[in-house]
Amino acid sequence: MATILGAGIRIQSISEDFRQVEMKLKLRWWNKNANRTQYGGSIFSLTDPVYSLMLMGILGEEYYVWDKEASIDFKKPGKTDLFARFEITDNMLDDIYRNTADGDKYFPEFLTHVLDNEGELISTIHRKLYVRKKAKYREVSNE
C-alpha cells in the first residue's frame, strides 16, 4: 500500500481498472489541531487529487484531467482514523464521454464522504474537475 509521506494518508486499495479507491487518514500527533482532533487540512488532503488520478488512469492519454474547484463541509470532529471511498461508475464515464466527444470542456462533480472508525460522517467534500479531450484526439477541433 502506498503512503502519502508525512500526511498520515495511506492508499488502502485501488482496483485494477481505477474505478474504486479506498484511503485512510491515520490520527497522529502531527495532524491534530488545537482541539486534538484531525486537522481540517489533512482531511481535505485525504481526497486530493484522487478523482483526477482515477480519471487519468481510466481515460488515458486522450484527455486532460484537472481539479477545478473543491469545498469541504465539516460535520463533526474527527477523533479517530478517517476513511474515504471513491468510485467512478459506468454512468459517470458515459456522461464524460458524451460531453467531451466533440472537444467540449466538461466539469463532472464528485461527492466524497469521510467517515470515522465507527462509520460516522465527519465531512463531505465536493469536488469539480475539468475534463477535455485533447485536440489531436477530437473528431471536431474546438480550439
mmCIF file with all atom_site columns, C-alpha atoms in Angstrom:
data_model
loop_
_atom_site.group_PDB
_atom_site.id
_atom_site.type_symbol
_atom_site.label_atom_id
_atom_site.label_alt_id
_atom_site.label_comp_id
_atom_site.label_asym_id
_atom_site.label_entity_id
_atom_site.label_seq_id
_atom_site.pdbx_PDB_ins_code
_atom_site.Cartn_x
_atom_site.Cartn_y
_atom_site.Cartn_z
_atom_site.occupancy
_atom_site.B_iso_or_equiv
_atom_site.pdbx_formal_charge
_atom_site.auth_seq_id
_atom_site.auth_comp_id
_atom_site.auth_asym_id
_atom_site.auth_atom_id
_atom_site.pdbx_PDB_model_num
ATOM 1   C CA . MET A 1 1   ? 0.000   0.000  0.000   1.00 0.00 ? 1   MET A CA 1
ATOM 2   C CA . ALA A 1 2   ? 1.253   3.451  -0.867  1.00 0.00 ? 2   ALA A CA 1
ATOM 3   C CA . THR A 1 3   ? 1.566   6.219  1.673   1.00 0.00 ? 3   THR A CA 1
ATOM 4   C CA . ILE A 1 4   ? 1.482   9.963  1.118   1.00 0.00 ? 4   ILE A CA 1
ATOM 5   C CA . LEU A 1 5   ? 4.605   10.840 3.080   1.00 0.00 ? 5   LEU A CA 1
ATOM 6   C CA . GLY A 1 6   ? 4.223   12.991 6.131   1.00 0.00 ? 6   GLY A CA 1
ATOM 7   C CA . ALA A 1 7   ? 0.460   13.348 5.919   1.00 0.00 ? 7   ALA A CA 1
ATOM 8   C CA . GLY A 1 8   ? -0.545  10.074 7.557   1.00 0.00 ? 8   GLY A CA 1
ATOM 9   C CA . ILE A 1 9   ? -2.555  9.217  4.435   1.00 0.00 ? 9   ILE A CA 1
ATOM 10  C CA . ARG A 1 10  ? -2.469  5.665  3.139   1.00 0.00 ? 10  ARG A CA 1
ATOM 11  C CA . ILE A 1 11  ? -3.934  4.169  -0.014  1.00 0.00 ? 11  ILE A CA 1
ATOM 12  C CA . GLN A 1 12  ? -5.651  1.032  1.196   1.00 0.00 ? 12  GLN A CA 1
ATOM 13  C CA . SER A 1 13  ? -6.795  -0.267 -2.170  1.00 0.00 ? 13  SER A CA 1
ATOM 14  C CA . ILE A 1 14  ? -7.036  0.636  -5.849  1.00 0.00 ? 14  ILE A CA 1
ATOM 15  C CA . SER A 1 15  ? -8.991  -1.524 -8.271  1.00 0.00 ? 15  SER A CA 1
ATOM 16  C CA . GLU A 1 16  ? -7.130  -2.622 -11.396 1.00 0.00 ? 16  GLU A CA 1
ATOM 17  C CA . ASP A 1 17  ? -9.497  -0.555 -13.569 1.00 0.00 ? 17  ASP A CA 1
ATOM 18  C CA . PHE A 1 18  ? -9.003  2.585  -11.386 1.00 0.00 ? 18  PHE A CA 1
ATOM 19  C CA . ARG A 1 19  ? -12.740 2.774  -10.673 1.00 0.00 ? 19  ARG A CA 1
ATOM 20  C CA . GLN A 1 20  ? -12.534 2.242  -6.907  1.00 0.00 ? 20  GLN A CA 1
ATOM 21  C CA . VAL A 1 21  ? -10.083 3.613  -4.379  1.00 0.00 ? 21  VAL A CA 1
ATOM 22  C CA . GLU A 1 22  ? -10.076 3.419  -0.580  1.00 0.00 ? 22  GLU A CA 1
ATOM 23  C CA . MET A 1 23  ? -7.967  5.779  1.527   1.00 0.00 ? 23  MET A CA 1
ATOM 24  C CA . LYS A 1 24  ? -7.177  6.108  5.226   1.00 0.00 ? 24  LYS A CA 1
ATOM 25  C CA . LEU A 1 25  ? -6.018  9.091  7.257   1.00 0.00 ? 25  LEU A CA 1
ATOM 26  C CA . LYS A 1 26  ? -4.259  7.981  10.429  1.00 0.00 ? 26  LYS A CA 1
ATOM 27  C CA . LEU A 1 27  ? -4.712  10.186 13.501  1.00 0.00 ? 27  LEU A CA 1
ATOM 28  C CA . ARG A 1 28  ? -1.179  11.159 14.515  1.00 0.00 ? 28  ARG A CA 1
ATOM 29  C CA . TRP A 1 29  ? 0.206   13.808 16.824  1.00 0.00 ? 29  TRP A CA 1
ATOM 30  C CA . TRP A 1 30  ? 1.396   15.871 13.829  1.00 0.00 ? 30  TRP A CA 1
ATOM 31  C CA . ASN A 1 31  ? -2.015  16.070 12.146  1.00 0.00 ? 31  ASN A CA 1
ATOM 32  C CA . LYS A 1 32  ? -4.027  17.000 15.227  1.00 0.00 ? 32  LYS A CA 1
ATOM 33  C CA . ASN A 1 33  ? -5.384  20.511 15.598  1.00 0.00 ? 33  ASN A CA 1
ATOM 34  C CA . ALA A 1 34  ? -5.587  22.587 18.802  1.00 0.00 ? 34  ALA A CA 1
ATOM 35  C CA . ASN A 1 35  ? -8.645  20.548 19.859  1.00 0.00 ? 35  ASN A CA 1
ATOM 36  C CA . ARG A 1 36  ? -6.721  17.275 19.478  1.00 0.00 ? 36  ARG A CA 1
ATOM 37  C CA . THR A 1 37  ? -8.848  16.122 16.530  1.00 0.00 ? 37  THR A CA 1
ATOM 38  C CA . GLN A 1 38  ? -7.975  15.628 12.872  1.00 0.00 ? 38  GLN A CA 1
ATOM 39  C CA . TYR A 1 39  ? -6.640  18.813 11.288  1.00 0.00 ? 39  TYR A CA 1
ATOM 40  C CA . GLY A 1 40  ? -9.031  20.057 8.586   1.00 0.00 ? 40  GLY A CA 1
ATOM 41  C CA . GLY A 1 41  ? -6.278  20.416 6.016   1.00 0.00 ? 41  GLY A CA 1
ATOM 42  C CA . SER A 1 42  ? -5.349  16.757 6.476   1.00 0.00 ? 42  SER A CA 1
ATOM 43  C CA . ILE A 1 43  ? -8.967  15.718 5.974   1.00 0.00 ? 43  ILE A CA 1
ATOM 44  C CA . PHE A 1 44  ? -9.109  17.772 2.787   1.00 0.00 ? 44  PHE A CA 1
ATOM 45  C CA . SER A 1 45  ? -5.782  16.305 1.608   1.00 0.00 ? 45  SER A CA 1
ATOM 46  C CA . LEU A 1 46  ? -7.203  12.814 2.022   1.00 0.00 ? 46  LEU A CA 1
ATOM 47  C CA . THR A 1 47  ? -9.351  13.414 -1.064  1.00 0.00 ? 47  THR A CA 1
ATOM 48  C CA . ASP A 1 48  ? -6.880  15.370 -3.205  1.00 0.00 ? 48  ASP A CA 1
ATOM 49  C CA . PRO A 1 49  ? -6.252  14.519 -6.096  1.00 0.00 ? 49  PRO A CA 1
ATOM 50  C CA . VAL A 1 50  ? -7.878  11.067 -6.026  1.00 0.00 ? 50  VAL A CA 1
ATOM 51  C CA . TYR A 1 51  ? -10.667 11.588 -8.578  1.00 0.00 ? 51  TYR A CA 1
ATOM 52  C CA . SER A 1 52  ? -8.300  13.307 -11.020 1.00 0.00 ? 52  SER A CA 1
ATOM 53  C CA . LEU A 1 53  ? -5.833  10.444 -10.845 1.00 0.00 ? 53  LEU A CA 1
ATOM 54  C CA . MET A 1 54  ? -8.601  7.860  -11.193 1.00 0.00 ? 54  MET A CA 1
ATOM 55  C CA . LEU A 1 55  ? -9.912  9.549  -14.331 1.00 0.00 ? 55  LEU A CA 1
ATOM 56  C CA . MET A 1 56  ? -6.413  9.935  -15.757 1.00 0.00 ? 56  MET A CA 1
ATOM 57  C CA . GLY A 1 57  ? -5.951  6.191  -15.335 1.00 0.00 ? 57  GLY A CA 1
ATOM 58  C CA . ILE A 1 58  ? -9.321  5.406  -16.911 1.00 0.00 ? 58  ILE A CA 1
ATOM 59  C CA . LEU A 1 59  ? -9.382  7.955  -19.745 1.00 0.00 ? 59  LEU A CA 1
ATOM 60  C CA . GLY A 1 60  ? -5.720  7.678  -20.613 1.00 0.00 ? 60  GLY A CA 1
ATOM 61  C CA . GLU A 1 61  ? -3.586  9.912  -22.794 1.00 0.00 ? 61  GLU A CA 1
ATOM 62  C CA . GLU A 1 62  ? -6.508  11.223 -24.868 1.00 0.00 ? 62  GLU A CA 1
ATOM 63  C CA . TYR A 1 63  ? -7.831  13.556 -22.142 1.00 0.00 ? 63  TYR A CA 1
ATOM 64  C CA . TYR A 1 64  ? -6.796  16.463 -19.987 1.00 0.00 ? 64  TYR A CA 1
ATOM 65  C CA . VAL A 1 65  ? -7.965  15.997 -16.398 1.00 0.00 ? 65  VAL A CA 1
ATOM 66  C CA . TRP A 1 66  ? -7.515  18.716 -13.777 1.00 0.00 ? 66  TRP A CA 1
ATOM 67  C CA . ASP A 1 67  ? -9.021  19.592 -10.430 1.00 0.00 ? 67  ASP A CA 1
ATOM 68  C CA . LYS A 1 68  ? -11.059 22.770 -10.927 1.00 0.00 ? 68  LYS A CA 1
ATOM 69  C CA . GLU A 1 69  ? -12.579 23.523 -7.529  1.00 0.00 ? 69  GLU A CA 1
ATOM 70  C CA . ALA A 1 70  ? -13.418 21.884 -4.239  1.00 0.00 ? 70  ALA A CA 1
ATOM 71  C CA . SER A 1 71  ? -15.124 22.588 -0.939  1.00 0.00 ? 71  SER A CA 1
ATOM 72  C CA . ILE A 1 72  ? -15.418 20.798 2.363   1.00 0.00 ? 72  ILE A CA 1
ATOM 73  C CA . ASP A 1 73  ? -18.307 20.674 4.800   1.00 0.00 ? 73  ASP A CA 1
ATOM 74  C CA . PHE A 1 74  ? -17.172 19.630 8.275   1.00 0.00 ? 74  PHE A CA 1
ATOM 75  C CA . LYS A 1 75  ? -19.934 17.715 10.048  1.00 0.00 ? 75  LYS A CA 1
ATOM 76  C CA . LYS A 1 76  ? -18.183 16.752 13.292  1.00 0.00 ? 76  LYS A CA 1
ATOM 77  C CA . PRO A 1 77  ? -14.642 16.469 14.663  1.00 0.00 ? 77  PRO A CA 1
ATOM 78  C CA . GLY A 1 78  ? -12.534 13.538 13.526  1.00 0.00 ? 78  GLY A CA 1
ATOM 79  C CA . LYS A 1 79  ? -11.367 11.878 16.733  1.00 0.00 ? 79  LYS A CA 1
ATOM 80  C CA . THR A 1 80  ? -10.144 8.620  15.156  1.00 0.00 ? 80  THR A CA 1
ATOM 81  C CA . ASP A 1 81  ? -8.526  7.422  11.958  1.00 0.00 ? 81  ASP A CA 1
ATOM 82  C CA . LEU A 1 82  ? -10.631 8.509  8.975   1.00 0.00 ? 82  LEU A CA 1
ATOM 83  C CA . PHE A 1 83  ? -11.636 6.720  5.787   1.00 0.00 ? 83  PHE A CA 1
ATOM 84  C CA . ALA A 1 84  ? -12.819 7.707  2.323   1.00 0.00 ? 84  ALA A CA 1
ATOM 85  C CA . ARG A 1 85  ? -14.061 5.586  -0.568  1.00 0.00 ? 85  ARG A CA 1
ATOM 86  C CA . PHE A 1 86  ? -14.038 6.814  -4.160  1.00 0.00 ? 86  PHE A CA 1
ATOM 87  C CA . GLU A 1 87  ? -15.946 5.264  -7.040  1.00 0.00 ? 87  GLU A CA 1
ATOM 88  C CA . ILE A 1 88  ? -16.405 6.075  -10.710 1.00 0.00 ? 88  ILE A CA 1
ATOM 89  C CA . THR A 1 89  ? -19.431 4.352  -12.231 1.00 0.00 ? 89  THR A CA 1
ATOM 90  C CA . ASP A 1 90  ? -20.333 3.474  -15.808 1.00 0.00 ? 90  ASP A CA 1
ATOM 91  C CA . ASN A 1 91  ? -22.925 6.280  -15.778 1.00 0.00 ? 91  ASN A CA 1
ATOM 92  C CA . MET A 1 92  ? -20.284 8.821  -14.742 1.00 0.00 ? 92  MET A CA 1
ATOM 93  C CA . LEU A 1 93  ? -17.983 7.688  -17.552 1.00 0.00 ? 93  LEU A CA 1
ATOM 94  C CA . ASP A 1 94  ? -20.818 7.716  -20.088 1.00 0.00 ? 94  ASP A CA 1
ATOM 95  C CA . ASP A 1 95  ? -21.530 11.353 -19.131 1.00 0.00 ? 95  ASP A CA 1
ATOM 96  C CA . ILE A 1 96  ? -17.880 12.275 -19.531 1.00 0.00 ? 96  ILE A CA 1
ATOM 97  C CA . TYR A 1 97  ? -17.529 10.570 -22.921 1.00 0.00 ? 97  TYR A CA 1
ATOM 98  C CA . ARG A 1 98  ? -20.794 12.067 -24.196 1.00 0.00 ? 98  ARG A CA 1
ATOM 99  C CA . ASN A 1 99  ? -20.000 15.604 -23.033 1.00 0.00 ? 99  ASN A CA 1
ATOM 100 C CA . THR A 1 100 ? -16.425 15.630 -24.337 1.00 0.00 ? 100 THR A CA 1
ATOM 101 C CA . ALA A 1 101 ? -16.833 13.787 -27.655 1.00 0.00 ? 101 ALA A CA 1
ATOM 102 C CA . ASP A 1 102 ? -16.702 16.990 -29.732 1.00 0.00 ? 102 ASP A CA 1
ATOM 103 C CA . GLY A 1 103 ? -13.879 18.541 -27.737 1.00 0.00 ? 103 GLY A CA 1
ATOM 104 C CA . ASP A 1 104 ? -16.050 20.443 -25.291 1.00 0.00 ? 104 ASP A CA 1
ATOM 105 C CA . LYS A 1 105 ? -14.891 21.091 -21.749 1.00 0.00 ? 105 LYS A CA 1
ATOM 106 C CA . TYR A 1 106 ? -16.816 19.145 -19.141 1.00 0.00 ? 106 TYR A CA 1
ATOM 107 C CA . PHE A 1 107 ? -16.930 19.684 -15.403 1.00 0.00 ? 107 PHE A CA 1
ATOM 108 C CA . PRO A 1 108 ? -18.014 16.467 -13.657 1.00 0.00 ? 108 PRO A CA 1
ATOM 109 C CA . GLU A 1 109 ? -18.731 16.740 -9.949  1.00 0.00 ? 109 GLU A CA 1
ATOM 110 C CA . PHE A 1 110 ? -17.997 14.231 -7.223  1.00 0.00 ? 110 PHE A CA 1
ATOM 111 C CA . LEU A 1 111 ? -19.017 13.941 -3.583  1.00 0.00 ? 111 LEU A CA 1
ATOM 112 C CA . THR A 1 112 ? -16.835 12.137 -1.057  1.00 0.00 ? 112 THR A CA 1
ATOM 113 C CA . HIS A 1 113 ? -17.917 11.172 2.445   1.00 0.00 ? 113 HIS A CA 1
ATOM 114 C CA . VAL A 1 114 ? -15.177 10.947 5.063   1.00 0.00 ? 114 VAL A CA 1
ATOM 115 C CA . LEU A 1 115 ? -16.058 8.531  7.850   1.00 0.00 ? 115 LEU A CA 1
ATOM 116 C CA . ASP A 1 116 ? -14.534 7.694  11.226  1.00 0.00 ? 116 ASP A CA 1
ATOM 117 C CA . ASN A 1 117 ? -13.799 4.258  12.746  1.00 0.00 ? 117 ASN A CA 1
ATOM 118 C CA . GLU A 1 118 ? -17.472 3.880  13.685  1.00 0.00 ? 118 GLU A CA 1
ATOM 119 C CA . GLY A 1 119 ? -18.745 4.770  10.210  1.00 0.00 ? 119 GLY A CA 1
ATOM 120 C CA . GLU A 1 120 ? -19.941 8.198  11.374  1.00 0.00 ? 120 GLU A CA 1
ATOM 121 C CA . LEU A 1 121 ? -19.866 11.034 8.841   1.00 0.00 ? 121 LEU A CA 1
ATOM 122 C CA . ILE A 1 122 ? -17.064 13.503 9.625   1.00 0.00 ? 122 ILE A CA 1
ATOM 123 C CA . SER A 1 123 ? -17.052 15.628 6.481   1.00 0.00 ? 123 SER A CA 1
ATOM 124 C CA . THR A 1 124 ? -18.332 15.838 2.939   1.00 0.00 ? 124 THR A CA 1
ATOM 125 C CA . ILE A 1 125 ? -16.051 17.025 0.166   1.00 0.00 ? 125 ILE A CA 1
ATOM 126 C CA . HIS A 1 126 ? -17.466 18.338 -3.095  1.00 0.00 ? 126 HIS A CA 1
ATOM 127 C CA . ARG A 1 127 ? -15.025 18.343 -5.981  1.00 0.00 ? 127 ARG A CA 1
ATOM 128 C CA . LYS A 1 128 ? -15.410 19.618 -9.539  1.00 0.00 ? 128 LYS A CA 1
ATOM 129 C CA . LEU A 1 129 ? -12.993 18.515 -12.249 1.00 0.00 ? 129 LEU A CA 1
ATOM 130 C CA . TYR A 1 130 ? -12.084 19.824 -15.684 1.00 0.00 ? 130 TYR A CA 1
ATOM 131 C CA . VAL A 1 131 ? -12.096 17.144 -18.394 1.00 0.00 ? 131 VAL A CA 1
ATOM 132 C CA . ARG A 1 132 ? -11.464 17.723 -22.080 1.00 0.00 ? 132 ARG A CA 1
ATOM 133 C CA . LYS A 1 133 ? -10.428 15.538 -24.969 1.00 0.00 ? 133 LYS A CA 1
ATOM 134 C CA . LYS A 1 134 ? -7.042  16.593 -26.343 1.00 0.00 ? 134 LYS A CA 1
ATOM 135 C CA . ALA A 1 135 ? -7.199  18.292 -29.759 1.00 0.00 ? 135 ALA A CA 1
ATOM 136 C CA . LYS A 1 136 ? -5.370  15.559 -31.642 1.00 0.00 ? 136 LYS A CA 1
ATOM 137 C CA . TYR A 1 137 ? -7.971  13.007 -30.484 1.00 0.00 ? 137 TYR A CA 1
ATOM 138 C CA . ARG A 1 138 ? -11.086 15.057 -31.255 1.00 0.00 ? 138 ARG A CA 1
ATOM 139 C CA . GLU A 1 139 ? -13.321 14.354 -34.206 1.00 0.00 ? 139 GLU A CA 1
ATOM 140 C CA . VAL A 1 140 ? -14.007 18.101 -34.467 1.00 0.00 ? 140 VAL A CA 1
ATOM 141 C CA . SER A 1 141 ? -11.496 20.646 -33.166 1.00 0.00 ? 141 SER A CA 1
ATOM 142 C CA . ASN A 1 142 ? -12.873 23.431 -30.941 1.00 0.00 ? 142 ASN A CA 1
ATOM 143 C CA . GLU A 1 143 ? -9.611  25.210 -30.123 1.00 0.00 ? 143 GLU A CA 1
#
